[in-house]
CSV table of C-alpha atoms and ligand atoms in Angstrom, one decimal:
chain,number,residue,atom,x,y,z
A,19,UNK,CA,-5.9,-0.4,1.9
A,20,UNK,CA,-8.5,2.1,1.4
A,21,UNK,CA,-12.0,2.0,1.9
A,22,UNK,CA,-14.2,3.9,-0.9
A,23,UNK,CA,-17.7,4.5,0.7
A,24,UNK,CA,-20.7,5.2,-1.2
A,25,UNK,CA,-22.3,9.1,-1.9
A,26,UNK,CA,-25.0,7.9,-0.3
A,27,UNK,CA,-23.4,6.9,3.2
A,28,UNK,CA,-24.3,8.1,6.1
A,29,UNK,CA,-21.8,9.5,8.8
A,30,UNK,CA,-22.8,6.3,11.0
A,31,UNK,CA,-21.9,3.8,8.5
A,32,UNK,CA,-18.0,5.9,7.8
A,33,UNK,CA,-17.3,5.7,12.1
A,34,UNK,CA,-18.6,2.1,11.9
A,35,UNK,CA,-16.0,0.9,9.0
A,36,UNK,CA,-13.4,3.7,11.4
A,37,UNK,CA,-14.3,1.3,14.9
A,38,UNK,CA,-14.2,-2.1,12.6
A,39,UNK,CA,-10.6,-0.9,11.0
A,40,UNK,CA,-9.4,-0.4,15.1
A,41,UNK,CA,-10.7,-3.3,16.0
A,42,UNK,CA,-8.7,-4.9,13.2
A,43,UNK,CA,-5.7,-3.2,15.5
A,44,UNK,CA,-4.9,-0.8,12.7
A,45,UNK,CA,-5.1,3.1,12.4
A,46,UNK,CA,-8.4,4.8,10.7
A,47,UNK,CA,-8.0,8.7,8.6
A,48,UNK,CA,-11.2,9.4,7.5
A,49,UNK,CA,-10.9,11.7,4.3
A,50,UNK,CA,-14.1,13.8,3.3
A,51,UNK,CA,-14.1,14.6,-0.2
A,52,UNK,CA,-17.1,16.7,-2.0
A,53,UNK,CA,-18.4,13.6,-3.4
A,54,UNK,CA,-17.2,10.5,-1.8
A,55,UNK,CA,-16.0,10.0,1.8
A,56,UNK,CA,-12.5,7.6,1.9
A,57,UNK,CA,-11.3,6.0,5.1
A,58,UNK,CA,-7.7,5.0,4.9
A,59,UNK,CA,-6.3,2.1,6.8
A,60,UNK,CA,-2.7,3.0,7.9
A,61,UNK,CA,-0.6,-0.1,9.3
A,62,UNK,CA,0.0,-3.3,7.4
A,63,UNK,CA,-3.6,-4.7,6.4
A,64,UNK,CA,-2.1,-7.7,4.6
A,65,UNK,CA,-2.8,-10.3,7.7
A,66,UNK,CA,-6.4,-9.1,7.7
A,67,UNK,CA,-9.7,-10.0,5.7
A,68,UNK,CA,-10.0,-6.9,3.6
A,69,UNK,CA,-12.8,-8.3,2.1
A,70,UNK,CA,-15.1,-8.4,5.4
A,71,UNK,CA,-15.0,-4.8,5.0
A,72,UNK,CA,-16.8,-4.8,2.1
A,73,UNK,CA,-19.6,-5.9,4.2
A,74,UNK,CA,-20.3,-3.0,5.9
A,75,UNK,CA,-23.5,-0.8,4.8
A,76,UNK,CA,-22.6,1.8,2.4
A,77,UNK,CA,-19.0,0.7,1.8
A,78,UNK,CA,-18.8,1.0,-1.9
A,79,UNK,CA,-15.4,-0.9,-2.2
A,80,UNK,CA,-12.1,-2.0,-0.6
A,81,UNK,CA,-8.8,-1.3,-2.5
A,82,UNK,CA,-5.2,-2.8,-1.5
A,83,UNK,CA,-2.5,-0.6,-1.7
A,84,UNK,CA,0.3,-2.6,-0.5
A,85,UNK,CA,1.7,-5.2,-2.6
A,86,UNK,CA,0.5,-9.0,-1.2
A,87,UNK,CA,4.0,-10.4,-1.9
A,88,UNK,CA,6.8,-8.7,0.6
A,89,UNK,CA,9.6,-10.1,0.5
A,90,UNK,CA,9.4,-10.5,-3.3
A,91,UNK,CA,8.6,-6.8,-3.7
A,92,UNK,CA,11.4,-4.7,-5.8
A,93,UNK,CA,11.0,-2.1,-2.7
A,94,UNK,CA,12.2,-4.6,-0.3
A,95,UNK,CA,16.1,-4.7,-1.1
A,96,UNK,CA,18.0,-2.5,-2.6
A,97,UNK,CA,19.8,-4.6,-5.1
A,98,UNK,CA,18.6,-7.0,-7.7
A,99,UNK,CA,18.6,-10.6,-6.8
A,100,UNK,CA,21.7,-12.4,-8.6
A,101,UNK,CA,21.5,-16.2,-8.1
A,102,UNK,CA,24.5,-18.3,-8.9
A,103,UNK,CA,23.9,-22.0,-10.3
A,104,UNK,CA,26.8,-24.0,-9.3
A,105,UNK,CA,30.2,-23.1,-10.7
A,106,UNK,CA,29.0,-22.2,-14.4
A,107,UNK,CA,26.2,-19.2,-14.3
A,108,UNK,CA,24.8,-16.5,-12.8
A,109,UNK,CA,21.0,-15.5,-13.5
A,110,UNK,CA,20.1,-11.5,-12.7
A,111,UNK,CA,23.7,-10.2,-13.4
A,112,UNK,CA,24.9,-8.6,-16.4
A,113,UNK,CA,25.2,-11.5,-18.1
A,114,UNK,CA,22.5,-13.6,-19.9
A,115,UNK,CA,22.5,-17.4,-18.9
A,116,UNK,CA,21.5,-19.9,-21.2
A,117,UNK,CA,20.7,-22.5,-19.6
A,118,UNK,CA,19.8,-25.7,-22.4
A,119,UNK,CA,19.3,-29.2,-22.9
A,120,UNK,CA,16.8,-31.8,-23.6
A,121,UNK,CA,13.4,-31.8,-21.6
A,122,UNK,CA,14.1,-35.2,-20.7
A,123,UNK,CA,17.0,-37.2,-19.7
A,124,UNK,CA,16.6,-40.3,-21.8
A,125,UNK,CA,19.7,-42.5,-21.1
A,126,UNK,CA,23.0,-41.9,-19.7
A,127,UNK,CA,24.4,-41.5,-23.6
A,128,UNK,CA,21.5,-39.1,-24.4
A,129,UNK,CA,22.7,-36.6,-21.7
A,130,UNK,CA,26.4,-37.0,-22.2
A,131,UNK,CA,25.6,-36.2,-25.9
A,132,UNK,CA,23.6,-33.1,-25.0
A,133,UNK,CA,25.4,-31.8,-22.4
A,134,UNK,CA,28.9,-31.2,-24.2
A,135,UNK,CA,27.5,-29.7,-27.4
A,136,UNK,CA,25.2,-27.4,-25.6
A,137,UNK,CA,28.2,-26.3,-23.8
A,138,UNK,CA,30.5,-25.9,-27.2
A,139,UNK,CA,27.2,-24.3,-28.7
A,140,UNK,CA,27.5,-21.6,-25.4
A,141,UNK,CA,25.1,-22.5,-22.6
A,142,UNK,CA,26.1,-22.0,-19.3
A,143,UNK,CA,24.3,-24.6,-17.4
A,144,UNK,CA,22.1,-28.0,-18.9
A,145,UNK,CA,18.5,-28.7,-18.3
A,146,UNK,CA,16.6,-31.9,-18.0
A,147,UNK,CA,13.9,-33.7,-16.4
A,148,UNK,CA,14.6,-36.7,-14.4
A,149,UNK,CA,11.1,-36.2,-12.8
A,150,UNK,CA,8.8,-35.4,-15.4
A,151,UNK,CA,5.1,-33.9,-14.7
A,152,UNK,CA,3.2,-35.9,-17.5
A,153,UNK,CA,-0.4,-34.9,-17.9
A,154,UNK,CA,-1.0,-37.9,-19.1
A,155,UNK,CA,-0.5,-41.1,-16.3
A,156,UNK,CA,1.0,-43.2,-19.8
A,157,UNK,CA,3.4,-41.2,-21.1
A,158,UNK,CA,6.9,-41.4,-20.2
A,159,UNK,CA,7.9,-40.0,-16.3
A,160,UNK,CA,11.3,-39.8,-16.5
A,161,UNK,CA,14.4,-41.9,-15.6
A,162,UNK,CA,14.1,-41.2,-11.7
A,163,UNK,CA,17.4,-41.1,-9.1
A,164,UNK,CA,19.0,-42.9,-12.1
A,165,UNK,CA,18.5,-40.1,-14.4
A,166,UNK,CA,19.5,-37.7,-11.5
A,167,UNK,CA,22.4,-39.6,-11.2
A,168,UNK,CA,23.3,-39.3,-15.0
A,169,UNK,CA,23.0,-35.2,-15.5
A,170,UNK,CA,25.5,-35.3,-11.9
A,171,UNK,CA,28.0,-37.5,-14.6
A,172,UNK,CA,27.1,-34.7,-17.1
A,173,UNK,CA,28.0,-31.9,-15.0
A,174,UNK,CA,31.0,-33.9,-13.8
A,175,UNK,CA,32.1,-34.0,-18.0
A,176,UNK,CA,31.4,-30.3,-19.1
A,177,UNK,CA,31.5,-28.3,-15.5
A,178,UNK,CA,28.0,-27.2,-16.0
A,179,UNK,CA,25.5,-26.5,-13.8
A,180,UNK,CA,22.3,-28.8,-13.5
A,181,UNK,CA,19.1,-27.9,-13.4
A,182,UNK,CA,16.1,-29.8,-12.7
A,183,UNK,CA,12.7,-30.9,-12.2
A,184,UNK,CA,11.4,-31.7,-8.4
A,185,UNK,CA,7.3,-33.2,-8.2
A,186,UNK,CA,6.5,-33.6,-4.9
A,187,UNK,CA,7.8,-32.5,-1.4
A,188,UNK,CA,9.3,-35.8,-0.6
A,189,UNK,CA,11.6,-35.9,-3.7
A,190,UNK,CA,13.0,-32.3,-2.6
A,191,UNK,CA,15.6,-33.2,-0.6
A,192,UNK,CA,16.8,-36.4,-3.4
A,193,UNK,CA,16.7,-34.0,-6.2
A,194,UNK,CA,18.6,-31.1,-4.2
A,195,UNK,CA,21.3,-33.7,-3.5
A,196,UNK,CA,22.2,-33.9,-7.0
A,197,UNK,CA,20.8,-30.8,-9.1
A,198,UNK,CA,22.3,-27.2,-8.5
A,199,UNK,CA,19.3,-26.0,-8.8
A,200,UNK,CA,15.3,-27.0,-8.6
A,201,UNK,CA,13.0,-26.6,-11.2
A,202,UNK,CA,9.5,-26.5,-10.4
A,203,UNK,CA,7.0,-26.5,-13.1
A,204,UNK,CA,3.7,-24.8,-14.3
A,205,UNK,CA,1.4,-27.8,-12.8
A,206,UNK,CA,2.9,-27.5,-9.0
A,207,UNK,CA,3.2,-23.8,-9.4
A,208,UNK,CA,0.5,-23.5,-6.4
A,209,UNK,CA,1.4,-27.3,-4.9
A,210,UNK,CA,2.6,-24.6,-2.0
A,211,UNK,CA,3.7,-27.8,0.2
A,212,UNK,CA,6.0,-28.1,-2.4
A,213,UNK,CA,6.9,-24.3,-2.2
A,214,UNK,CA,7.8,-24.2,1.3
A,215,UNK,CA,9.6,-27.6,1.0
A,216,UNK,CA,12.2,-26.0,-2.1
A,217,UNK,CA,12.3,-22.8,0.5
A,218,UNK,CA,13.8,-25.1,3.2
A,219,UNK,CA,16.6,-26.2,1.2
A,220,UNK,CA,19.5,-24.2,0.2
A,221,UNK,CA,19.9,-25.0,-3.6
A,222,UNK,CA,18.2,-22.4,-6.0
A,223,UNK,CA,14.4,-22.3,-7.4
A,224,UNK,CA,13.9,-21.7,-10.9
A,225,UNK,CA,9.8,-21.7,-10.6
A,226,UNK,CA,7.7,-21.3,-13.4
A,227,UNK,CA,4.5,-19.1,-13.6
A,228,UNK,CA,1.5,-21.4,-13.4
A,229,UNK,CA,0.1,-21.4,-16.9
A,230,UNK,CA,-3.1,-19.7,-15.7
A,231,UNK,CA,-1.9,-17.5,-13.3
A,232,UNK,CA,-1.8,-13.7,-13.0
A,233,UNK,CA,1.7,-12.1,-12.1
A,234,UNK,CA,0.5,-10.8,-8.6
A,235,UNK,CA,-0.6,-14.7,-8.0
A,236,UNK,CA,2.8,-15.5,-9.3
A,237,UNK,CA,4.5,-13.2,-7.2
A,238,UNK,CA,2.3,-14.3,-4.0
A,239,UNK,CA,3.4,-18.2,-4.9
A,240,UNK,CA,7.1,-17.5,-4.9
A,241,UNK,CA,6.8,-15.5,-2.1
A,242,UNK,CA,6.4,-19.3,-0.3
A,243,UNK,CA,9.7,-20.1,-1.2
A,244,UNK,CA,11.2,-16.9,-0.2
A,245,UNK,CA,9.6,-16.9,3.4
A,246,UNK,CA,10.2,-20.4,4.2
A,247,UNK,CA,14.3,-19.2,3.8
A,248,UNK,CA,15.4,-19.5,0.0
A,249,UNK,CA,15.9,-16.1,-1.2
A,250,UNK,CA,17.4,-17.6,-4.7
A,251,UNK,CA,14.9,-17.3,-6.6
A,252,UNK,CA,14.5,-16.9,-10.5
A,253,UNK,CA,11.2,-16.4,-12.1
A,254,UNK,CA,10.5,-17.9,-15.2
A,255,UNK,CA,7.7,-17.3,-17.6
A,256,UNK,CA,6.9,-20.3,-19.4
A,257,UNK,CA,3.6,-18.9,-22.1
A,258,UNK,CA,0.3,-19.2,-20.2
A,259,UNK,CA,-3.1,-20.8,-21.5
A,260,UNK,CA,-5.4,-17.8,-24.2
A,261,UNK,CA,-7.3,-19.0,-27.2
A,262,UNK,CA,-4.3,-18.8,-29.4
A,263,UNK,CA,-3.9,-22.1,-31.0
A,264,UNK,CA,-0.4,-21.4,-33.4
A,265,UNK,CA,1.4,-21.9,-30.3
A,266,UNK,CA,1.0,-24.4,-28.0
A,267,UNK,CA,1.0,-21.5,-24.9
A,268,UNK,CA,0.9,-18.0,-25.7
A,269,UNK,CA,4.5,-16.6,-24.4
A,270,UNK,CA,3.9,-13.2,-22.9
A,271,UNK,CA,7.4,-11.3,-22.9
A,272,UNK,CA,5.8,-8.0,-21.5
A,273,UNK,CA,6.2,-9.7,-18.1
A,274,UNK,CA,9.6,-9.2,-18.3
A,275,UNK,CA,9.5,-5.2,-18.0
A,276,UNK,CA,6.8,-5.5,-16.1
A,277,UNK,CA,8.5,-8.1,-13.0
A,278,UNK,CA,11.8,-5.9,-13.5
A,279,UNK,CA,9.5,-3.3,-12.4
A,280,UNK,CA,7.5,-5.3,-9.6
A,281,UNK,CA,10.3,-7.8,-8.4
A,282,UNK,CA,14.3,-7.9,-7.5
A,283,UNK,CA,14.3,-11.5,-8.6
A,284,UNK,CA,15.4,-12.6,-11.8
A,285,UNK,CA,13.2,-13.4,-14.7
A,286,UNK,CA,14.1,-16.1,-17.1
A,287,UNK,CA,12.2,-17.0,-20.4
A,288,UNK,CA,11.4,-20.3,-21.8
A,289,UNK,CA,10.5,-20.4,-25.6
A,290,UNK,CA,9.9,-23.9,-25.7
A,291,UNK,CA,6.8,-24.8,-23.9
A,292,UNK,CA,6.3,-21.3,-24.9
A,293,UNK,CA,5.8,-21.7,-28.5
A,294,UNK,CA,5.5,-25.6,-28.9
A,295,UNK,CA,7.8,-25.2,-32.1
A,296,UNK,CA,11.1,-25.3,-32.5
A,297,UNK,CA,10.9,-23.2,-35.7
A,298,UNK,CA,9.5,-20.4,-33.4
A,299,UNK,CA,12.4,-20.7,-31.0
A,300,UNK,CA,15.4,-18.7,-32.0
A,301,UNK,CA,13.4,-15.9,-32.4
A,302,UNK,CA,11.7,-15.7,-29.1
A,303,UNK,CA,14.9,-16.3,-27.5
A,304,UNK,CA,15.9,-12.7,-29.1
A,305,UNK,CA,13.0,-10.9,-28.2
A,306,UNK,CA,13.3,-12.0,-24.8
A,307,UNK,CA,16.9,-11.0,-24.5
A,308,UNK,CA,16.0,-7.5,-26.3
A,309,UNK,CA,13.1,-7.1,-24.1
A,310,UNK,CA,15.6,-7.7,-20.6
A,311,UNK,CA,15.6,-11.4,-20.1
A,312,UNK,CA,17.9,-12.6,-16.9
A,313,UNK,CA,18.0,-16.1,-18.9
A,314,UNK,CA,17.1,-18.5,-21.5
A,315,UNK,CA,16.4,-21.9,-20.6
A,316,UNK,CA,15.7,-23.4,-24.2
A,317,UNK,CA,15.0,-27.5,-24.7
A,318,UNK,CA,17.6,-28.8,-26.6
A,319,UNK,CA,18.2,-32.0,-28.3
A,320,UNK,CA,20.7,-33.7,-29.9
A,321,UNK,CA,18.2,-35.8,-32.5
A,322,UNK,CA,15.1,-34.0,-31.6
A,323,UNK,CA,12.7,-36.2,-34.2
A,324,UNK,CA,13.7,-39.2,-31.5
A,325,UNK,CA,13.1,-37.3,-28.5
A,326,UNK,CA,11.0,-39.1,-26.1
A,327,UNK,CA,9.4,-36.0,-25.0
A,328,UNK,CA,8.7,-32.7,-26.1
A,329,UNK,CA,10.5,-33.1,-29.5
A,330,UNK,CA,8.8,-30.7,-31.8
A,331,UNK,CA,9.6,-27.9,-29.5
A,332,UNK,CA,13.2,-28.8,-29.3
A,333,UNK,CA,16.4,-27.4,-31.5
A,334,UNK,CA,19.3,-28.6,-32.7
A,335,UNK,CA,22.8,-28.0,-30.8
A,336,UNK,CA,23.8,-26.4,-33.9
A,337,UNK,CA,20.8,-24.0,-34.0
A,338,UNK,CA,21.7,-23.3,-30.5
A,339,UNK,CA,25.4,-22.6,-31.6
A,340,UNK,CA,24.0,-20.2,-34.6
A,341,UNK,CA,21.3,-18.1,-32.4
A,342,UNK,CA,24.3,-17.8,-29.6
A,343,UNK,CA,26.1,-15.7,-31.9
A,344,UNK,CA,22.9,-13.4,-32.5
A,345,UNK,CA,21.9,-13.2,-28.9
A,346,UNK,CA,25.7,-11.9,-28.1
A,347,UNK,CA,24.6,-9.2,-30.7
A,348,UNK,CA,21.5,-8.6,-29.2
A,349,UNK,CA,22.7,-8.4,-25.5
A,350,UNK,CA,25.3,-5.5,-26.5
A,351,UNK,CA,23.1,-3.9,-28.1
A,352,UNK,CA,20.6,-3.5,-24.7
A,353,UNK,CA,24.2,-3.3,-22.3
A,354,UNK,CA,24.1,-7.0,-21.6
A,355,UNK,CA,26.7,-10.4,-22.5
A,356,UNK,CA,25.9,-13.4,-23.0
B,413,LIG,C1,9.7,-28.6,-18.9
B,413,LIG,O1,10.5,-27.7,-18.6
B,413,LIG,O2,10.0,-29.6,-19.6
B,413,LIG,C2,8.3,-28.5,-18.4
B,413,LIG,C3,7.6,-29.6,-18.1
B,413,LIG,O3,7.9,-27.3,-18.2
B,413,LIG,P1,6.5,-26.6,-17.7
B,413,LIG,O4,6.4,-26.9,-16.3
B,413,LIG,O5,6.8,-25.2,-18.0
B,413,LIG,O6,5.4,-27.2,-18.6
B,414,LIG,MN1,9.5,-30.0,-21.9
């Protein structure tokens, strides 16, 4: 960090931030410019109260310099983060994953359904809740172990991997006995019991961006799952809460040059809590692709005006199938597959 101090202060108040900064066991370089007066902190500050500092009579302000995430930081490894989810996909590659299917597992029939014509359609791994995070306490929660147990009979059928929804910390271990990877969801995306609980177990995090959060908060929340152990991580941007009402959250696809820039982990793009409407869909999908998306992971649904949840937002299979074909066009065209 670097403390500005004010014109006004005196040299007293720069050698009492210089002995508060060694007391803090850190280094002090005071630098006199012809206006202001700086004292640099050398060491890492990130354990420390930086704020206290601005206590001090005649600092002016306290800025951080390193970034409050480390192991999350793109300067901390060399290579990009690829995360493989089970035998089908790999997210952060070359290759785009799509990763589809309904928001909710509904029945055993439902999921079947789903899961082999999102496959022929050209995902490479099936979503679906079998914990679902309701906001309201009436609406439908999901199907449980049972509905854990169906997607594993799904993934059994088509070969693809399964990702899915885990609530709370005690469900962590059930849901990473059957999904190949844990989804954990705008509402718990500071439940950071739940963070360290998905870091202690070896299946992959896809972990959505809390839908008021900023992207160093973001970044500073999956670095829970990273230093509890799980370094598969994949960042997914799910729209966040503005005063746009034509979509239900307002999608913001310049995180994805922006975490590329920031991050070695993956970034993956919802566009259906993202939009709200399924009519909106297909084309977010490509503008997240042109704009460097790791992954899709679209809600798809077999007979979307009987979904039980989230059916406006969902598509068809054979949308799916027809906005495939573009994103393949797409993804050459910015040296990517899908
Ligand atoms: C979902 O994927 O169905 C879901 C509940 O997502 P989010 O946590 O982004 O609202
Ligand atoms: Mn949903």
């Amino acid at each position: 960090m670097i403390v500005v101090m004010n014109p006004s202060a005196t040299p007293q108040q720069v050698e009492q931030v210089a002995k508060l900064i060694r007391e803090m066991g850190l280094k002090d370089h005071i630098i006199k410019g012809t206006d202001l007066t700086v004292v640099a902190v050398i060491g890492d500050d990130r354990k420390k109260d930086r704020g206290a500092l601005e206590q001090v009579p005649g600092v002016d302000r306290v800025v951080p310099i390193l970034a409050p995430y480390k192991m999350a930081a793109r300067e901390s490894k060399p290579n990009r983060t690829v995360v493989k989810l089970g035998n089908s996909a790999t997210v952060g590659g070359n290759q785009v994953a799509i990763i589809a299917g309904p928001c909710s597992v509904e029945s055993r029939a439902q999921i079947l359904d789903a899961a082999a014509k999102c496959k022929a359609a050209g995902a490479n791994a099936l979503r679906g809740g079998a914990f679902k995070p309701r906001t309201n306490p009436y609406s439908f929660q999901g199907l449980g172990e049972d509905g854990l147990k169906m997607l594993a009979e799904a993934r059994d059928a088509t070969g693809l991997a399964i990702v899915t929804e885990v609530v709370t910390p005690g469900e962590v271990e059930l849901v990473a006995k059957y999904a190949d990877c844990l989804q954990i969801g705008t509402r718990n995306s500071q439940n950071f019991k739940l963070l360290e609980a998905a870091g202690k177990q070896p299946k992959p995090v896809l972990f959505k961006r809390g839908m008021s959060m900023t992207l160093d908060e973001f970044l500073q929340a999956s670095e829970y799952i990273l230093a509890a152990g799980n370094g598969n991580v994949i960042l997914c941007e799910r729209g966040i809460r503005t005063f746009e009402d034509h979509t239900r959250n307002t999608l913001s696809l310049s995180v994805l040059p922006e975490l590329h820039l920031r991050t070695h982990l993956p970034v993956v793009i919802d566009p259906s809590q993202g939009t709200g409407h399924a009519r909106l869909v297909p084309d977010m999908c490509k503008a997240s692709v042109a704009a460097g998306a790791d992954g899709l992971i679209i809600e798809v649904h077999p007979d979307p005006s009987h979904a039980m949840t989230d059916g406006a937002q969902s598509i068809t299979p054979d949308t799916l199938a027809t906005l495939v074909a573009s994103l393949k066009r797409i993804a050459a065209a910015v040296d990517r597959s899908v």
